[in-house]
Coordinates of C-alpha atoms and ligand atoms in Angstrom, one line a residue:
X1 CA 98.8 130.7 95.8
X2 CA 101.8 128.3 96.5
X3 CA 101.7 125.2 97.9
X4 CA 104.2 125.9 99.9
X5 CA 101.8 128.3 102.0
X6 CA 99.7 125.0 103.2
X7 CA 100.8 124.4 106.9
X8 CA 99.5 120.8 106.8
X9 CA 98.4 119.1 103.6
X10 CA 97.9 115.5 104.8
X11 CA 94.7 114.0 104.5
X12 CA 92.7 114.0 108.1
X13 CA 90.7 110.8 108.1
X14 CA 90.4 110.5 111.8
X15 CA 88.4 113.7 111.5
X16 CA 85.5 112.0 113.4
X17 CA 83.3 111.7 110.2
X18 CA 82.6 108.3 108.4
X19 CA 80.7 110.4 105.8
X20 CA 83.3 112.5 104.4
X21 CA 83.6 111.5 100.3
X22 CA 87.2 109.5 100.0
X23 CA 87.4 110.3 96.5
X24 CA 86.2 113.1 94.5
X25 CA 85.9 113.0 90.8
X26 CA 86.4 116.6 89.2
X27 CA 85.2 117.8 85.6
X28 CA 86.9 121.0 85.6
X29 CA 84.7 122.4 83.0
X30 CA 83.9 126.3 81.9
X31 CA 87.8 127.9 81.0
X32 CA 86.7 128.9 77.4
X33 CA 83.6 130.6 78.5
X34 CA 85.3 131.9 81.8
X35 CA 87.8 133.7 79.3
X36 CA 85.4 134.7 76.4
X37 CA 83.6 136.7 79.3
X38 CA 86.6 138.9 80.3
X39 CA 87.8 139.2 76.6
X40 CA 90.7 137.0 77.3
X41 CA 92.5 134.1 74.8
X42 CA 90.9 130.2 75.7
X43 CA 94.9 129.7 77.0
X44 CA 94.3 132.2 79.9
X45 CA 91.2 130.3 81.1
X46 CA 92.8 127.2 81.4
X47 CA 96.0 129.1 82.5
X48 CA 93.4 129.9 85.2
X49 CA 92.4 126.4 85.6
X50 CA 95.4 125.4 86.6
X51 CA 95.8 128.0 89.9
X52 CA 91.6 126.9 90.6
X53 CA 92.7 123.2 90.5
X54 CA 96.2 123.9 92.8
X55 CA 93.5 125.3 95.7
X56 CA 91.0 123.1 95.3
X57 CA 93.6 120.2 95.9
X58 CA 94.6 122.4 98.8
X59 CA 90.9 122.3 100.4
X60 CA 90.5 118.8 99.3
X61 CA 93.4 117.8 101.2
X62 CA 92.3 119.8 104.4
X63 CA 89.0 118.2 104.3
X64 CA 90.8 114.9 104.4
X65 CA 89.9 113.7 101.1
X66 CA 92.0 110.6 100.1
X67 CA 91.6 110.4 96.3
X68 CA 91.1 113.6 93.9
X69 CA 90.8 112.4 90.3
X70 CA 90.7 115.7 87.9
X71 CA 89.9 115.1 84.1
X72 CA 92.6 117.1 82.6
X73 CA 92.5 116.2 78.7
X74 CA 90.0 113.5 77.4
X75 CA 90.6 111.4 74.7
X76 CA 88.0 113.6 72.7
X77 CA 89.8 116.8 73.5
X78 CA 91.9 116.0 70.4
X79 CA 89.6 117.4 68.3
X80 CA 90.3 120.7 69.3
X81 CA 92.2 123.3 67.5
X82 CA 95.8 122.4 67.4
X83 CA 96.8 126.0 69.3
X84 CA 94.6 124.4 72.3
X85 CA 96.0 121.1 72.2
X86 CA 99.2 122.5 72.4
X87 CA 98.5 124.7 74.8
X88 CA 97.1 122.3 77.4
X89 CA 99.7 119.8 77.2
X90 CA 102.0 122.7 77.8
X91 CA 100.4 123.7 80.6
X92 CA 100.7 119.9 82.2
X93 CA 104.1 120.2 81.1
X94 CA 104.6 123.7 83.5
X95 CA 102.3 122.2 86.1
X96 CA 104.7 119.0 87.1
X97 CA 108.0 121.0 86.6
X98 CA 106.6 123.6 88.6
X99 CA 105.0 121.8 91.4
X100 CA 105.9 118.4 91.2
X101 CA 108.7 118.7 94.2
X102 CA 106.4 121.0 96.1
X103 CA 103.4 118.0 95.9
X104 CA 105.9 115.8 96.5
X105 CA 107.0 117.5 99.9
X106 CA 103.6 117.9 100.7
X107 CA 103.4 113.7 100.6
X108 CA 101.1 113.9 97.4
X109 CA 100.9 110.8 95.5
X110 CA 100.4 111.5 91.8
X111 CA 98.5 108.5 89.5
X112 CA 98.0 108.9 85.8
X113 CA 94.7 107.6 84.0
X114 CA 94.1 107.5 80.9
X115 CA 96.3 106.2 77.2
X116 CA 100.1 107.0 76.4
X117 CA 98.7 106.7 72.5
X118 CA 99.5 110.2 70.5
X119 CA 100.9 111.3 73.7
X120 CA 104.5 113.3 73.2
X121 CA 107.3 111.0 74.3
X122 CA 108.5 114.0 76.6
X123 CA 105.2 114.0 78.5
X124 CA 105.2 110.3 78.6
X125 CA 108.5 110.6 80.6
X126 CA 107.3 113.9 83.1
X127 CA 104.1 111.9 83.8
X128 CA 106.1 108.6 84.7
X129 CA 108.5 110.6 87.0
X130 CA 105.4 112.4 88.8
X131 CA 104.3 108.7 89.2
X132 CA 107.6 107.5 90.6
X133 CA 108.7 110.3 92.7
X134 CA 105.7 110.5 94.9
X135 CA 104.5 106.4 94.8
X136 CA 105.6 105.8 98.6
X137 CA 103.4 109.0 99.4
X138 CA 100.6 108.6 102.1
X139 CA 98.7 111.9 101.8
X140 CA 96.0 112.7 99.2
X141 CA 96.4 111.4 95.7
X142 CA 96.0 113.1 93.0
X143 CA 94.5 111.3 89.8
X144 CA 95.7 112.9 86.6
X145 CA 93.4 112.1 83.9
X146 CA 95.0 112.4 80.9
X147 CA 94.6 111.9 77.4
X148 CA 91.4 109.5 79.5
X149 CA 88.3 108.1 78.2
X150 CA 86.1 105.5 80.0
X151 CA 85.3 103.9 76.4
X152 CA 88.8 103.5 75.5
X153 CA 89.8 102.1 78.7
X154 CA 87.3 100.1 78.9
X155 CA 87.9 98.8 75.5
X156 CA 91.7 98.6 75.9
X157 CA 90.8 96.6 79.1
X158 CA 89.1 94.2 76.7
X159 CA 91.4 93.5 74.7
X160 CA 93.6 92.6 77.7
X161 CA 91.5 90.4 78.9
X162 CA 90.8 88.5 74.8
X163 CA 95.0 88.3 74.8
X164 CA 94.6 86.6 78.3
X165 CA 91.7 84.4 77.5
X166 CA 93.7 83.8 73.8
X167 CA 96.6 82.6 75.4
X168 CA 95.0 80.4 78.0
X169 CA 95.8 82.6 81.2
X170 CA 91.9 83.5 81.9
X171 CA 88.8 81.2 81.3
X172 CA 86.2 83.0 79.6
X173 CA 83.1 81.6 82.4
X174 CA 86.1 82.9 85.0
X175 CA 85.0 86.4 84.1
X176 CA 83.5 88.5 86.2
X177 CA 83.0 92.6 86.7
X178 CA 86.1 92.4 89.5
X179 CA 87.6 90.6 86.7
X180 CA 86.9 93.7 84.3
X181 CA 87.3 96.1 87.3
X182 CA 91.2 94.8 87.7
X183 CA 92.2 95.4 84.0
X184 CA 91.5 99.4 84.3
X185 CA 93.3 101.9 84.9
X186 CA 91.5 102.5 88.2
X187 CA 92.5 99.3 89.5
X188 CA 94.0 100.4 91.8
X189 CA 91.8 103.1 93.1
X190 CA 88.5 103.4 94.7
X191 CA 85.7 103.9 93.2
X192 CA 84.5 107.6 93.4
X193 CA 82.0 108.8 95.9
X194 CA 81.2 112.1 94.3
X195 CA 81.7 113.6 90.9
X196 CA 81.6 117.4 90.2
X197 CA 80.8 119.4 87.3
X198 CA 81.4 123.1 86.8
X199 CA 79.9 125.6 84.5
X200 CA 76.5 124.1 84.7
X201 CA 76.7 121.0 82.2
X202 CA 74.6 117.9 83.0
X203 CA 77.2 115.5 81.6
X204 CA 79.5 112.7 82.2
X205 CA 81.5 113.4 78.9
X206 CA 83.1 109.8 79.0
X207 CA 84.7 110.3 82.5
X208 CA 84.6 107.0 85.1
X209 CA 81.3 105.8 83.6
X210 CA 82.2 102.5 84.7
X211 CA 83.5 103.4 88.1
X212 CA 81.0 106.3 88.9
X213 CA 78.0 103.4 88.8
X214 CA 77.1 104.1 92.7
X215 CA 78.8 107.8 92.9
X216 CA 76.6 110.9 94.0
X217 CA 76.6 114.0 91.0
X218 CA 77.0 117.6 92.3
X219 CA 76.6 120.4 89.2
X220 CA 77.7 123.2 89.9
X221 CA 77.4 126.5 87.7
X222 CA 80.5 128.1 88.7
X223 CA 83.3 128.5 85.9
X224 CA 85.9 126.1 87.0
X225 CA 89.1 129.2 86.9
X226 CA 86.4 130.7 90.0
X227 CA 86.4 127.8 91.8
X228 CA 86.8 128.1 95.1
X229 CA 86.6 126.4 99.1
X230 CA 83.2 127.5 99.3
X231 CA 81.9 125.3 96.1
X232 CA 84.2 122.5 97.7
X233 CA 82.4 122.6 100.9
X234 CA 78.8 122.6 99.4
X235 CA 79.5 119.9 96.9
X236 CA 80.7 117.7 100.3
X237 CA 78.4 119.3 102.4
X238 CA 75.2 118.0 99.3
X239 CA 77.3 114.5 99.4
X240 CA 77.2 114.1 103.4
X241 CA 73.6 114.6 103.2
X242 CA 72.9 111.6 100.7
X243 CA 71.7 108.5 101.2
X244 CA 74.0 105.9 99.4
X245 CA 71.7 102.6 98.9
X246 CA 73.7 100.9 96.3
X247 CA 70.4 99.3 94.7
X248 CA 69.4 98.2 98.3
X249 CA 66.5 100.0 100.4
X250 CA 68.8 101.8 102.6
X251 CA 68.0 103.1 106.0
X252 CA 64.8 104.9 105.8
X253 CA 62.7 102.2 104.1
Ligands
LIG301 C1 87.1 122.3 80.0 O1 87.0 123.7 79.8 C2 88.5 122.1 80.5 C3 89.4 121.3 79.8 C4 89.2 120.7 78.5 C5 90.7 121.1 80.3 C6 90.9 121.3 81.8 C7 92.3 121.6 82.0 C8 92.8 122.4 83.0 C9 92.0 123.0 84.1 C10 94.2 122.7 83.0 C11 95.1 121.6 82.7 C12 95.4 120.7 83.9 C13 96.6 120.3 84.1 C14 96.9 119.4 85.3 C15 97.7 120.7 83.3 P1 86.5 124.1 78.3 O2 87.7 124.6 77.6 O3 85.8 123.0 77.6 O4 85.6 125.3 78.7 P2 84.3 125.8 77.8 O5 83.3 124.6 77.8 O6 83.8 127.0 78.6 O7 84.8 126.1 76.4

């Protein structure tokens, strides 16, 4: 489906409901095994991936979600096959020519998570044009996690923060988790309210461990190249129904 189909893809917040998730977390997991099934090569299923994640930013949007941060290549997925890693930054590559000025009239803002390490220099460059051309948006944003791992941002914030601390800018007692929280890549973005799974894995899988410390899980067991508006609107549906406490008592107590 094109973009260019979506009559209105700005985020609704006046919607009338204060428990609407402002940012979803996506682990867009099951393309090998939604492949394998139907004979096809692993290419195909995240070929696939791609189209399910183009609606479900469509439906996200609708909804009037603000922030929709999809883990696209993890800093563990090098150790895949070379074919693989090849063909998943190619398909980044197709995905912002493709759609990047479609997003971009659709007043997406695109944000990239995650290391430039390894990274090819002409992805470096796409990536930091995506950035550019739509950082005055005001609809949804779309968080690209790429070539992301909590472990190494968190560690790459710490060694930020040591050069700091070396050079006299930051005194080490000064510290504290905002402190931390401002050297991520996130630092700029909300924490996440909810955080799906497809293809029925119980996992994190080093994705926004530090920012996900108060967000609601949804697993779901759909294939993530089948995902669709329905598995949207019960993850948010499952989320509106939750009680966030943030280590308090909450309301029923
Ligand atoms: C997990 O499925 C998915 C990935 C490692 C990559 C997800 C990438 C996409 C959906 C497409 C790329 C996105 C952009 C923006 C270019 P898996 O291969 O681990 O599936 P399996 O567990 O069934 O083998």
């Amino acid at each position: 489906m094109s973009l260019l189909e979506i009559p209105e893809f700005e985020p609704q917040p006046e919607n009338g409901d204060k428990h609407l998730p402002k940012h979803i977390g996506i682990i867009m997991d099951g393309n090998g095994r939604w492949a394998k099934a139907r004979g096809l090569p692993r290419a195909e299923g995240h070929r696939r991936g791609v189209e399910a994640l183009r609606r479900t930013l469509k439906y996200a949007s609708e909804l009037g979600v603000q922030f929709m941060t999809i883990y696209a290549f993890s800093s563990e997925n090098w150790k895949r096959p070379q074919d693989e890693i090849s063909d998943l930054m190619g398909l980044l590559r197709r995905f912002i020519r493709k759609d990047l000025a479609e997003l971009h009239s659709k007043n997406v803002r695109i944000k990239i998570i995650g290391s430039q390490e390894n990274l090819p220099s002409d992805i470096i460059t796409l990536l930091h044009e995506a950035r550019t051309l739509t950082s005055s948006n005001t609809g949804t944003t779309l968080v690209v996690a790429f070539n992301y791992g909590s472990r190494d941002e968190i560690t790459r914030a710490c060694r930020q923060l040591a050069k700091d601390v070396k050079e006299g800018m930051l005194d080490p007692d000064a510290i504290s988790e905002n402190t931390l929280t401002n050297f991520l890549d996130t630092h700029d973005i909300p924490d996440p309210d909810l955080i799906i799974r497809t293809s029925g894995e119980m996992r994190l899988s080093n994705f926004l461990m530090w920012q996900a410390a108060y967000s609601e899980f949804y697993f779901d067991d759909v294939l993530w190249p089948d995902y669709d508006k329905e598995n949207l609107e019960r993850a948010v549906h499952y989320y509106m129904r939750r009680e966030r406490r943030y280590g308090g008592l909450g309301a029923t107590a």
